[in-house]
Coordinates of C-alpha atoms in Angstrom, one line a residue:
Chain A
X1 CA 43.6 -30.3 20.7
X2 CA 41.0 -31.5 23.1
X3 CA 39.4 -34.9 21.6
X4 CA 35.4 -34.2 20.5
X5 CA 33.1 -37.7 21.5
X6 CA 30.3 -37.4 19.9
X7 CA 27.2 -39.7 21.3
X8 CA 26.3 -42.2 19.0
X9 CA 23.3 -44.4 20.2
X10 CA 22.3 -46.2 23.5
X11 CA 24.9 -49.7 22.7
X12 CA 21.7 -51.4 22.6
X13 CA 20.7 -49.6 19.8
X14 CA 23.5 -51.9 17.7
X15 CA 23.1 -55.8 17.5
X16 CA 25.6 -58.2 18.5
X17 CA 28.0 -58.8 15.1
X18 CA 26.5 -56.2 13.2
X19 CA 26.6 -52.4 12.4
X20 CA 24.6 -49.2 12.0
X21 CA 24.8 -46.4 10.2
X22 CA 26.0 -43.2 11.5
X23 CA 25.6 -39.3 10.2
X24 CA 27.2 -36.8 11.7
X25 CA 27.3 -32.8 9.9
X26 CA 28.4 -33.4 6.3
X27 CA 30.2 -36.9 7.2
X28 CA 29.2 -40.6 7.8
X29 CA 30.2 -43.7 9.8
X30 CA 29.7 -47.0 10.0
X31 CA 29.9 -48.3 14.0
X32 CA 30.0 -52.2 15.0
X33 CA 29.9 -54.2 17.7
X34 CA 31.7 -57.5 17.5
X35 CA 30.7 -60.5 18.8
X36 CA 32.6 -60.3 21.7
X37 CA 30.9 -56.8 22.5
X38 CA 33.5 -54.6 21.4
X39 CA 32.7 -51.4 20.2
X40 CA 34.6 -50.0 16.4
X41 CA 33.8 -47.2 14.5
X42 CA 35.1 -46.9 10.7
X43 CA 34.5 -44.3 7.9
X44 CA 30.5 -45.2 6.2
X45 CA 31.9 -45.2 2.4
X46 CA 33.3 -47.8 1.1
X47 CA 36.5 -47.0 -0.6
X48 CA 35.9 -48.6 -3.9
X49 CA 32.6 -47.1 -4.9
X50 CA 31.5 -44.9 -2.3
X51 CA 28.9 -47.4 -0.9
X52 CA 27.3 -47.0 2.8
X53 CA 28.9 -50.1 4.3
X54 CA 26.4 -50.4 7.3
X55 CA 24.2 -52.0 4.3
X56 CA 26.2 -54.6 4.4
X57 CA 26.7 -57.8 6.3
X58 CA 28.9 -58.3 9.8
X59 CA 30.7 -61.5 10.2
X60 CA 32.9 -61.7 13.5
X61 CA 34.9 -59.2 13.0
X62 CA 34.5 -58.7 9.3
X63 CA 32.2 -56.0 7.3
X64 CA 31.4 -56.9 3.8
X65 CA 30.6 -54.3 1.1
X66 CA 26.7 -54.9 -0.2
X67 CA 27.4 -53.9 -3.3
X68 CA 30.7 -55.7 -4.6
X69 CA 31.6 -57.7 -1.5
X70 CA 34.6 -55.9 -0.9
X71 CA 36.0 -56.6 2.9
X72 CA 37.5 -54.7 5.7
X73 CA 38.8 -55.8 8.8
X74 CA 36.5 -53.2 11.0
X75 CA 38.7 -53.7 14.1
X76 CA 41.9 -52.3 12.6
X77 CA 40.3 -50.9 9.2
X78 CA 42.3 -53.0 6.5
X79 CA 40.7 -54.1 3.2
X80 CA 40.9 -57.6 2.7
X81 CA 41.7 -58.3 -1.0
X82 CA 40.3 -56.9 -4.3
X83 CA 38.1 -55.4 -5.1
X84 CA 39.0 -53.3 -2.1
X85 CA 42.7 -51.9 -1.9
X86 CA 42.5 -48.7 0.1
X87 CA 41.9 -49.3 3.9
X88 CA 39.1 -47.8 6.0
X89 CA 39.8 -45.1 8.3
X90 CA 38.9 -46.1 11.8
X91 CA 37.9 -44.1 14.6
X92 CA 37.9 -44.3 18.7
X93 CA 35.0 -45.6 20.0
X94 CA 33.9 -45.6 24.1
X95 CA 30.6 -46.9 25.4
X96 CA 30.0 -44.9 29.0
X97 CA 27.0 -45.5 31.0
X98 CA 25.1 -47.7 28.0
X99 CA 25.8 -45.0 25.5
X100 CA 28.3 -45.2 22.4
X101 CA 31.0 -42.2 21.4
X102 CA 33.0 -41.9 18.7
X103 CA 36.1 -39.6 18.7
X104 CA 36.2 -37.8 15.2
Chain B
X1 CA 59.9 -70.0 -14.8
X2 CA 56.7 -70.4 -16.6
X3 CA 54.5 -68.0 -18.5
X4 CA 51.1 -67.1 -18.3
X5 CA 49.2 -66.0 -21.2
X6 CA 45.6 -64.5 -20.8
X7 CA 43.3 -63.8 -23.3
X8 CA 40.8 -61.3 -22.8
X9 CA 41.1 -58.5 -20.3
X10 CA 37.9 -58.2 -18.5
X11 CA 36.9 -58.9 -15.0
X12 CA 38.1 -62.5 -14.8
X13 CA 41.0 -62.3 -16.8
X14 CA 42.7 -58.9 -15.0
X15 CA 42.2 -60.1 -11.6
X16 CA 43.6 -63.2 -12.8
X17 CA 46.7 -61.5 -13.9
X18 CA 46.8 -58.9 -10.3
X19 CA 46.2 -62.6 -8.1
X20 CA 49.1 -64.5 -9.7
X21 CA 51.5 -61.2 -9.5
X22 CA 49.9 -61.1 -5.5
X23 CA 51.0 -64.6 -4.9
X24 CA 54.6 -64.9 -6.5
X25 CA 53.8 -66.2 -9.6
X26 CA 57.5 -65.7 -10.9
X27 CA 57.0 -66.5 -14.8
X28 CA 55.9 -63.7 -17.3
X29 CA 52.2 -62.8 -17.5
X30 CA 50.6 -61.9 -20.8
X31 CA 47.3 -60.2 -20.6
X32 CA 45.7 -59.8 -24.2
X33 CA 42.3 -57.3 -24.6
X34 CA 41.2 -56.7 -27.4
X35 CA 39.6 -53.7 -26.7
X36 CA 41.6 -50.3 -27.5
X37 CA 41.2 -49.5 -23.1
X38 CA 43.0 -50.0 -20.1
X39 CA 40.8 -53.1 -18.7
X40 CA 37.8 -51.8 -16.9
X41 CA 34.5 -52.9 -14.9
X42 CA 31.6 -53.9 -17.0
X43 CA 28.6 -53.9 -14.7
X44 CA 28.5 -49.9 -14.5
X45 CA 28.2 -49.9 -18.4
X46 CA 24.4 -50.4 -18.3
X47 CA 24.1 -48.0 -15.4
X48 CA 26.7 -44.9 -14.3
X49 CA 28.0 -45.1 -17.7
X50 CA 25.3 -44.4 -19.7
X51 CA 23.4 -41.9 -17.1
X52 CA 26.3 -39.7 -16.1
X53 CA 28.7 -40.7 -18.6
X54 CA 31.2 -41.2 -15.9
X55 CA 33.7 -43.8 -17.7
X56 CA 33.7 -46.8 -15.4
X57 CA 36.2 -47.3 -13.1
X58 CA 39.6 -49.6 -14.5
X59 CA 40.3 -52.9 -12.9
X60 CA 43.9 -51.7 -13.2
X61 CA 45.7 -48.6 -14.3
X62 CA 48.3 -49.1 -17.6
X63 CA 51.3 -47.9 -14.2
X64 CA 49.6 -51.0 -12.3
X65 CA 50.2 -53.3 -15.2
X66 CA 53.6 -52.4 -15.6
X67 CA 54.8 -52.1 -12.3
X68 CA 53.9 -55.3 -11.7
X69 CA 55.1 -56.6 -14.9
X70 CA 52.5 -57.7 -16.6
X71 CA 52.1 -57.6 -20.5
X72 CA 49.6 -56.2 -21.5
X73 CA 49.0 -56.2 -25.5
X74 CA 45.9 -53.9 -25.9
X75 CA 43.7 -53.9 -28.9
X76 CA 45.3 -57.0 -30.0
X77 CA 43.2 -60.2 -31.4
X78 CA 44.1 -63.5 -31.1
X79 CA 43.8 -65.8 -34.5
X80 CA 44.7 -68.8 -33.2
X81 CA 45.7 -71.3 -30.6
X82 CA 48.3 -73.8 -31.8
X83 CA 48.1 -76.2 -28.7
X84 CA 50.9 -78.3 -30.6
X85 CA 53.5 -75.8 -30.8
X86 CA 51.9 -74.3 -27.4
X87 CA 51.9 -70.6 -29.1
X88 CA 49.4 -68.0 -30.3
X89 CA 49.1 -66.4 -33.7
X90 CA 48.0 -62.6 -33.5
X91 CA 46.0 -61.1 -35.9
X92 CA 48.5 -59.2 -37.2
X93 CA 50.8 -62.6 -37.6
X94 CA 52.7 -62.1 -34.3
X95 CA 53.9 -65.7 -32.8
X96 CA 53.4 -65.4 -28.9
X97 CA 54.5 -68.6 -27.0
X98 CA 52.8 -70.0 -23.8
X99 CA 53.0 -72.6 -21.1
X100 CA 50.0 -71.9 -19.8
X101 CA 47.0 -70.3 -21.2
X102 CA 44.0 -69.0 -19.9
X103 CA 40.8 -68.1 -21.8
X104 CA 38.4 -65.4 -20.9
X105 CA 37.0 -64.2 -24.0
X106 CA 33.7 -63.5 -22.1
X107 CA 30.0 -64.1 -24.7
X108 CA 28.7 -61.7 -27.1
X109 CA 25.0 -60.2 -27.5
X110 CA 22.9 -63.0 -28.7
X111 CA 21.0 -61.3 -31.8
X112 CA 17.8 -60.9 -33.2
X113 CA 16.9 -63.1 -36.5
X114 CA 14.0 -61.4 -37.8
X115 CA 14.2 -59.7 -40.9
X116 CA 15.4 -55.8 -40.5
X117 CA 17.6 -57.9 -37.1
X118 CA 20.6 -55.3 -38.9
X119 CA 18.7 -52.4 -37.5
X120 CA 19.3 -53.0 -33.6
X121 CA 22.3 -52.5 -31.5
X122 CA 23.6 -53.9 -28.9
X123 CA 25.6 -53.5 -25.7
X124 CA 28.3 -55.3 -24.6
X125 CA 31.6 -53.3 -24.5
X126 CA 32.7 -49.5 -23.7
X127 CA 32.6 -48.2 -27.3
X128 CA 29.3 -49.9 -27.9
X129 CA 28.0 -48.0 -24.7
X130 CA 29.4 -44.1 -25.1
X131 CA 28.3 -44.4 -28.7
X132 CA 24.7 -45.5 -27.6
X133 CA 24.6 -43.0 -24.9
X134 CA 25.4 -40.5 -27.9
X135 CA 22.4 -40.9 -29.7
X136 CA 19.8 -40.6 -26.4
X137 CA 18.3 -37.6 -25.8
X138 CA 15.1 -36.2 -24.4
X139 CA 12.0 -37.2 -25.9
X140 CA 13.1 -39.9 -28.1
X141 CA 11.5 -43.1 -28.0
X142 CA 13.8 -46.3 -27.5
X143 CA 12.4 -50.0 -28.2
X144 CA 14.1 -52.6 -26.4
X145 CA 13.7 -56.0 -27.0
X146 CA 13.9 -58.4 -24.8
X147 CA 12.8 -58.2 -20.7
X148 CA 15.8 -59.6 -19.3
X149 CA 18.3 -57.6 -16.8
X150 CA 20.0 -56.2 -19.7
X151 CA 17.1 -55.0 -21.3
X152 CA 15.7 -53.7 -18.0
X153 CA 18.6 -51.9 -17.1
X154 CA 19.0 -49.9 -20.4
X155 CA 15.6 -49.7 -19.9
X156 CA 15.6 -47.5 -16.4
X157 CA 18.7 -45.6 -17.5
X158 CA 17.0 -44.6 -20.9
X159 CA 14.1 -43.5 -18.9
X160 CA 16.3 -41.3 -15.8
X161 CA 18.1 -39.4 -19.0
X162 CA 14.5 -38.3 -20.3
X163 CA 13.9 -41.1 -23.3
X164 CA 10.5 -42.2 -23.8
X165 CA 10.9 -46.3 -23.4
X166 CA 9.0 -49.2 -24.4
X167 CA 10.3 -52.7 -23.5
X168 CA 9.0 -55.7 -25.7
X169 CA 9.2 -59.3 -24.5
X170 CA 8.2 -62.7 -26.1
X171 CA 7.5 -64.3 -22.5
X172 CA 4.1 -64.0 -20.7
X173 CA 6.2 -62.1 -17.7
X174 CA 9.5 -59.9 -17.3
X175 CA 12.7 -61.3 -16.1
X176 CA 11.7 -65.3 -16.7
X177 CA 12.9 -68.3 -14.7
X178 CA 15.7 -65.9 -13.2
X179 CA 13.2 -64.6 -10.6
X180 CA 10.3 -65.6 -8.7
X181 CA 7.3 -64.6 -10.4
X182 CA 6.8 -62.3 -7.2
X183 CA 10.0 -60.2 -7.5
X184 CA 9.2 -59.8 -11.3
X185 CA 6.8 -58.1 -10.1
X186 CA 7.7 -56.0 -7.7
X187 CA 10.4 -54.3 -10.6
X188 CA 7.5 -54.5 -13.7
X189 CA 5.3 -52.2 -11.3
X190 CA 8.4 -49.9 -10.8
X191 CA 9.3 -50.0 -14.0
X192 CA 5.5 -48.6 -14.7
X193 CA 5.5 -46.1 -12.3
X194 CA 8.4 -44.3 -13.9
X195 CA 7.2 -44.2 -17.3
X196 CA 8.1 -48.1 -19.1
X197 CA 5.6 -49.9 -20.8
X198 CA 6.4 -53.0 -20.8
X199 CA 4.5 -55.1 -23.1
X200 CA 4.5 -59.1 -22.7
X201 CA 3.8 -61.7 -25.1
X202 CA 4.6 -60.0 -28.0
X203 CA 6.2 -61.8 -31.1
X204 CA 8.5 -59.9 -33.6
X205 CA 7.7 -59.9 -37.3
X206 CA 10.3 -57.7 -38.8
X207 CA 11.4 -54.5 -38.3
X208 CA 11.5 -52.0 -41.2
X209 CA 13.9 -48.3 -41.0
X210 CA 11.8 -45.7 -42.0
X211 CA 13.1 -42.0 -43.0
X212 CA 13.9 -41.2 -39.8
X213 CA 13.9 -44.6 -37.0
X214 CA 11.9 -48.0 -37.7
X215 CA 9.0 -49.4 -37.2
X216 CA 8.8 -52.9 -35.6
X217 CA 6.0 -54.8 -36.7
X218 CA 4.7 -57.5 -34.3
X219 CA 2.6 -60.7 -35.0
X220 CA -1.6 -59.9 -34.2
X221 CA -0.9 -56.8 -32.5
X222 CA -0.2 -53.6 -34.4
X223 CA 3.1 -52.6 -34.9
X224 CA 5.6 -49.9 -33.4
X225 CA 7.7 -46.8 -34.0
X226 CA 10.7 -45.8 -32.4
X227 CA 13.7 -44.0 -32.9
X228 CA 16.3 -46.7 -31.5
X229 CA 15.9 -50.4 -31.5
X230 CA 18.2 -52.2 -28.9
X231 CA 18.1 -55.9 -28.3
X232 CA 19.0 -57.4 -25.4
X233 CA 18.0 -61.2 -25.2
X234 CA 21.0 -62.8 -23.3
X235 CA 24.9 -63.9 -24.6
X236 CA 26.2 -66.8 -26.6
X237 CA 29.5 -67.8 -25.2
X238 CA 32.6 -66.7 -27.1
X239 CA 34.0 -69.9 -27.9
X240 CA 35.5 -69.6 -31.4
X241 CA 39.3 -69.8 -31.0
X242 CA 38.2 -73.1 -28.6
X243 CA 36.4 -75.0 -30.6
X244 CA 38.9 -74.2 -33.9
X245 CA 41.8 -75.3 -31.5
X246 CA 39.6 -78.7 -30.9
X247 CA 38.7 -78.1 -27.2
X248 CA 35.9 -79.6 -26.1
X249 CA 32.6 -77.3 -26.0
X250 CA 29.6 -77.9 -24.1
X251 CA 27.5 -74.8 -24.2
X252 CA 30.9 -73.1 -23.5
X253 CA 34.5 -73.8 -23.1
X254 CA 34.1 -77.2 -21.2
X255 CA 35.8 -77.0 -17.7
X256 CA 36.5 -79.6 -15.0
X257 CA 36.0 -78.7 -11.2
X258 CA 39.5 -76.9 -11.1
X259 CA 38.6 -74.4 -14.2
X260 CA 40.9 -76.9 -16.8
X261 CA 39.6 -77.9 -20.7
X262 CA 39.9 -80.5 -22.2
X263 CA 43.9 -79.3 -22.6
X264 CA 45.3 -79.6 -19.3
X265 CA 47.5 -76.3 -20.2
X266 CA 44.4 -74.2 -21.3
X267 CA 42.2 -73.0 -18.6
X268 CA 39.1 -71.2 -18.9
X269 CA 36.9 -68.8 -16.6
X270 CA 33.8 -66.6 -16.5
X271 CA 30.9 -66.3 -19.3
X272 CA 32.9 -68.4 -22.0
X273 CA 33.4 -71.7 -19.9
X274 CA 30.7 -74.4 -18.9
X275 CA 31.6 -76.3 -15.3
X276 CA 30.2 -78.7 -13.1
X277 CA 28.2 -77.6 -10.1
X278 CA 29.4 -79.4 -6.9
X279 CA 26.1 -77.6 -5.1
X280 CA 23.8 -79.0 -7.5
X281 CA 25.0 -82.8 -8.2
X282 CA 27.8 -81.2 -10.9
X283 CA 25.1 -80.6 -13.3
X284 CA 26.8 -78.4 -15.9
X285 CA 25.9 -74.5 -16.3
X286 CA 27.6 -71.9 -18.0
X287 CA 26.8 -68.2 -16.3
X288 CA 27.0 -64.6 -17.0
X289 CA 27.5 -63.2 -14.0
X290 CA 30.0 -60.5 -12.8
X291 CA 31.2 -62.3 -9.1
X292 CA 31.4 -65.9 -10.5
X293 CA 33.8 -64.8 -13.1
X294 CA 35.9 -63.5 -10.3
X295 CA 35.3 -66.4 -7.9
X296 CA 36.7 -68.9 -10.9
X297 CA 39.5 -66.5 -11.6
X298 CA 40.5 -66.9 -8.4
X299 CA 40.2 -70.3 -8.2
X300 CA 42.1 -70.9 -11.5
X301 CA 45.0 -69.6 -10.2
X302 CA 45.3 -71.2 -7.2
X303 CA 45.5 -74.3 -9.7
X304 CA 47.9 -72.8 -11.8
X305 CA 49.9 -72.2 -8.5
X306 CA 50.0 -76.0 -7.7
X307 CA 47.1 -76.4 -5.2
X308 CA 44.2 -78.2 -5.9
X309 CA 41.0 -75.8 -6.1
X310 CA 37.4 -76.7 -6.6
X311 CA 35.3 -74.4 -7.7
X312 CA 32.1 -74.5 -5.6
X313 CA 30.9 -70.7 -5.2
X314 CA 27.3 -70.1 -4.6
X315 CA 26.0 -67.8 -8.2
X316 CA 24.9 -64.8 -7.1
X317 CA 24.0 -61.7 -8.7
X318 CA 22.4 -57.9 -8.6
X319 CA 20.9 -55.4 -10.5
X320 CA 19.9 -52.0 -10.3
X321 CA 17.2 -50.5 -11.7
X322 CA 15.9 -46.8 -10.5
X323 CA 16.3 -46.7 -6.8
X324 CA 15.3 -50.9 -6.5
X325 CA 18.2 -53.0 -6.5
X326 CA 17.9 -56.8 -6.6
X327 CA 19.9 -59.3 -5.5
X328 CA 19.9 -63.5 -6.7
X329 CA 21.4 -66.1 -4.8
X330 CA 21.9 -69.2 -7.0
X331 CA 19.0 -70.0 -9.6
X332 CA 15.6 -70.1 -8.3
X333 CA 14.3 -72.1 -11.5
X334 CA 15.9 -75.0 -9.2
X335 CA 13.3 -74.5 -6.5
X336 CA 10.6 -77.0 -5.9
X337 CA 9.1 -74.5 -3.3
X338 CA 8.7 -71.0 -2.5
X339 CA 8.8 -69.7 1.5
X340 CA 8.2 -65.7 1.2
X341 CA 9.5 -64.1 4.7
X342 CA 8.0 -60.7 4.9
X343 CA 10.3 -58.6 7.0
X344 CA 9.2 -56.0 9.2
X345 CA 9.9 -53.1 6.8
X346 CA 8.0 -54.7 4.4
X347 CA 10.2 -56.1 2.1
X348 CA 10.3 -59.8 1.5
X349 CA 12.7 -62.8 0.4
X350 CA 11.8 -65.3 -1.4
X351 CA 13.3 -68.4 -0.1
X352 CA 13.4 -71.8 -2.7
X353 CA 13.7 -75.2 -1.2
X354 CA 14.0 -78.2 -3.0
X355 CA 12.4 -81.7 -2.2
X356 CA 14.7 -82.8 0.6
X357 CA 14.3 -79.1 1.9
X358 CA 17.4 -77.9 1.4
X359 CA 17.7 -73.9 0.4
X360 CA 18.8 -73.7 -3.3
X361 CA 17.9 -70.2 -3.6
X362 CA 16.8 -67.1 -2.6
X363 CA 15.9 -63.5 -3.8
X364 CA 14.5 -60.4 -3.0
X365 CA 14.8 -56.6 -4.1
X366 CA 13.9 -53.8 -2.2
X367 CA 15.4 -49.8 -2.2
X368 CA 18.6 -49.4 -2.3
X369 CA 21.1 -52.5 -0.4
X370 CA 18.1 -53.4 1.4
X371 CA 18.2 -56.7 1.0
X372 CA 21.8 -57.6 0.6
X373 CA 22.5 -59.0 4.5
X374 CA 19.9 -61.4 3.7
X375 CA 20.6 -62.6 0.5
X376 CA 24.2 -62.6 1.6
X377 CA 23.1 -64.8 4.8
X378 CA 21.0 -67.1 2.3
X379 CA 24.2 -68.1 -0.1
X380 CA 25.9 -68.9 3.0
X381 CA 23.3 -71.6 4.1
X382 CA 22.7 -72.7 0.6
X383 CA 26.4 -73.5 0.8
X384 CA 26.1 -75.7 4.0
X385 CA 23.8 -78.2 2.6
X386 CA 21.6 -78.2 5.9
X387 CA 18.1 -79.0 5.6
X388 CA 16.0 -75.9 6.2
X389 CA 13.1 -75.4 8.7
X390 CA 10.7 -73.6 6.7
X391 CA 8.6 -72.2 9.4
X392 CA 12.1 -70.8 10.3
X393 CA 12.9 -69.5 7.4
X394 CA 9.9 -67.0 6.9
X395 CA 9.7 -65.9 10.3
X396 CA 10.7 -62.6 10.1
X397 CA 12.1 -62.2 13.6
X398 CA 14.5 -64.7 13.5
X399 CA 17.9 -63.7 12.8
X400 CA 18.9 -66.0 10.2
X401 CA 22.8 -65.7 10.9
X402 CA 21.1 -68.0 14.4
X403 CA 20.4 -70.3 11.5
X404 CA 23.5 -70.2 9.9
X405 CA 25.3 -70.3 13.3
X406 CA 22.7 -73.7 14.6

């Protein structure tokens, strides 16, 4: 199967070390760039209570949950300890003449 | 090999039990509730719980418990701890030995004194909650007494399931010294516009049942009829089987910096214990709040593991009410000043400084998680200590992790 990138933003569009949220049909993401200007791409929900994690705050290359501080490694998608257990789904993520793609 | 016994199964004392079992603790863990459920999340109790009637979701599953072998003894009371013979007596007369013990038995609803007190509920637990959320319906008129987050909470939820809702508080303003006056504000006017009265300065007389509901009668004003009377005017710390077993007590369980009583072997976290503050020259505090209680679990068992763990978290803590949701970082009544830093959407933190202009706290609410990167960023600075530039602080378009990071 052919992979479908779908435009994000302009790569300005994100802050250094933080996030924004993303919709896309029925579905939503949460898309970082690190402090090192790397671009990751997760699921939006958190998966202990459903929460939009792009509320929350980006530490290098940490997202925290705003609601019960649950973390994930965005890079790789691993939770980091309770109250979090289940791991984020990440996606691809390419940046091509100043604009952001994800790979769903 | 040595044991572990834990009394209470809430928030502290269940991820107590899941962190030791995480790190290798190779002795037996006891976990005692004594509620007749599987141990579960308090804070959506006042919320999801009583909205939806979704139960709230379990800390750990009954499988979880015993996979990771962990004793759990549900519905079971303690009687007594006898620190000589280092065991428990049950209620039912059971004899349960310990090397260690930790206490989280959590506070209970402070109540009302008045005469007719007998007539309100209140909330604390599960059972308390579904059977509330059993008698709410449509059209019927709930008094709640007492304008704290509690009070406020059942206050929003009574209103989204269709109950008509008056709020009474003795104070001249909602939500006292745990807010700036502003932010009070900002969630009495919300509060309004969906239907609350709230009504200040009000003192109870007594409050009389009728045929059908009560009537609370209130000193100078004239009185008022409802059809449920809930009180919600803070905790008391549980500290009974403590202070029988000759701990010492200080507004709660006294605890050192490392979450140990007065009995090196006992160890106590969340609303029952009193500790020192290392942020705020170790004066003493006991608080109810839902990540503290986490943040000293966690710190209690690295102790119990052999390491040496102070317990220096900033406070912090949320609420939801309708679509606002408010966030606290450490207590604000500690500020000498306020710097406000209006964002560009409009919203604004309230910063507090103290006299050497160091952050002590900060606070804001907004829709939604709108203001948690910033409250979050301010718990990190109050943690460094650093002096603050105030004309820093409430300019809105500086990033303030480039403070954190200077």
């Amino acid at each position: 199967m052919m992979t479908e990138w779908v435009l994000v933003c302009a790569a300005d569009d994100i802050e250094e070390e933080d996030v924004i949220r993303f919709d896309h049909g029925d579905r939503t993401f949460a898309v970082y760039r690190s402090p090192d200007d790397e671009y990751y791409a997760t699921d939006g929900l958190c998966t202990h209570e459903k929460i939009h994690l792009a509320d929350g705050l980006v530490m290098d290359n940490v997202i925290e949950c705003p609601k019960h501080n649950g973390r994930f490694d965005y890079t790789d998608g691993s939770a980091l300890g309770a109250p979090v257990c289940v791991n984020l789904q990440t996606y691809p993520v390419k940046v091509e003449d100043g604009l952001v793609f994800i790979s769903l | 090999m040595e044991s572990l016994t834990i009394i209470g199964a809430s928030e502290a004392d269940t991820r107590t039990a899941l962190h030791l079992q995480e790190r290798g603790w190779d002795g037996e863990i006891v976990l005692i509730g004594q509620e007749p459920h599987t141990p579960y999340e308090h804070p959506p109790l006042s919320k999801a719980v009583l909205t939806e009637g979704n139960s709230p979701p379990l800390l750990s599953s009954a499988e979880q418990l015993q996979e990771l072998q962990i004793r759990f003894l549900q519905g079971s009371q303690v009687a007594e701890i006898d620190r000589q013979s280092h065991r428990l007596r049950l209620q039912n007369n059971e004899f349960l030995p310990y090397d260690k013990l930790l206490l989280a038995t959590g506070a209970s609803a402070r109540r009302l004194t008045c005469t007719g007190s007998e007539h309100t509920l209140v909330l604390r637990n599960l059972d308390e909650t579904l059977a509330f959320r059993s008698l709410l319906a449509t059209g019927k008129h709930l008094i709640l007494i007492g304008a704290g987050f509690i009070g406020l909470e059942l206050a929003a939820s009574a209103r989204k399931v269709g109950c008509q809702v008056t709020v009474l508080e003795i104070a001249p303003r909602i939500l006292g010294r745990a807010v700036p006056a502003e932010v009070a504000e900002v969630v009495a006017s919300e509060h309004k516009q969906q239907g609350v009265e709230i009504r200040c300065d009000v003192k109870l007389d007594q409050i009389q049942a009728l045929k059908s509901g009560y009537t609370i009668e209130l000193k100078n004003v004239e009185s008022i009829s409802g059809d449920l009377v809930v009180a919600g005017i803070s905790a008391v710390p549980e500290v009974a089987l403590a202070e029988a077993a000759g701990l010492d007590i200080e507004n709660g369980v006294s605890v050192n910096a490392f979450q140990q009583t007065s009995d090196p072997d006992i160890y106590a976290v969340g609303d029952c214990c009193s500790f020192p503050h290392p942020l705020y020259e170790q004066q003493r505090m006991s608080l109810e709040m839902w990540r503290c209680a986490r943040d000293q679990a966690e710190c209690a068992v690295q102790n119990l593991l052999g390491e040496t763990k102070e317990f220096s978290a900033v406070p912090w803590f949320w609420s939801d009410q309708f679509e606002l949701s408010l966030q606290v970082a450490w207590l604000p009544s500690f500020a000498k000043r306020v710097i406000p830093r209006t964002r560009l959407d409009g919203v604004t933190i309230y910063f507090g400084l103290n006299d050497q202009e160091k952050l002590v706290s900060a606070a804001g609410v907004g829709a939604g998680n709108s203001v948690t990167k910033d409250i979050r960023l301010a718990e990190m600075l109050i943690a460094t200590q650093k002096t603050m530039n105030p004309a820093e602080l409430s300019d809105p378009n500086l990033n303030l992790k480039k403070l954190l990071k200077s």
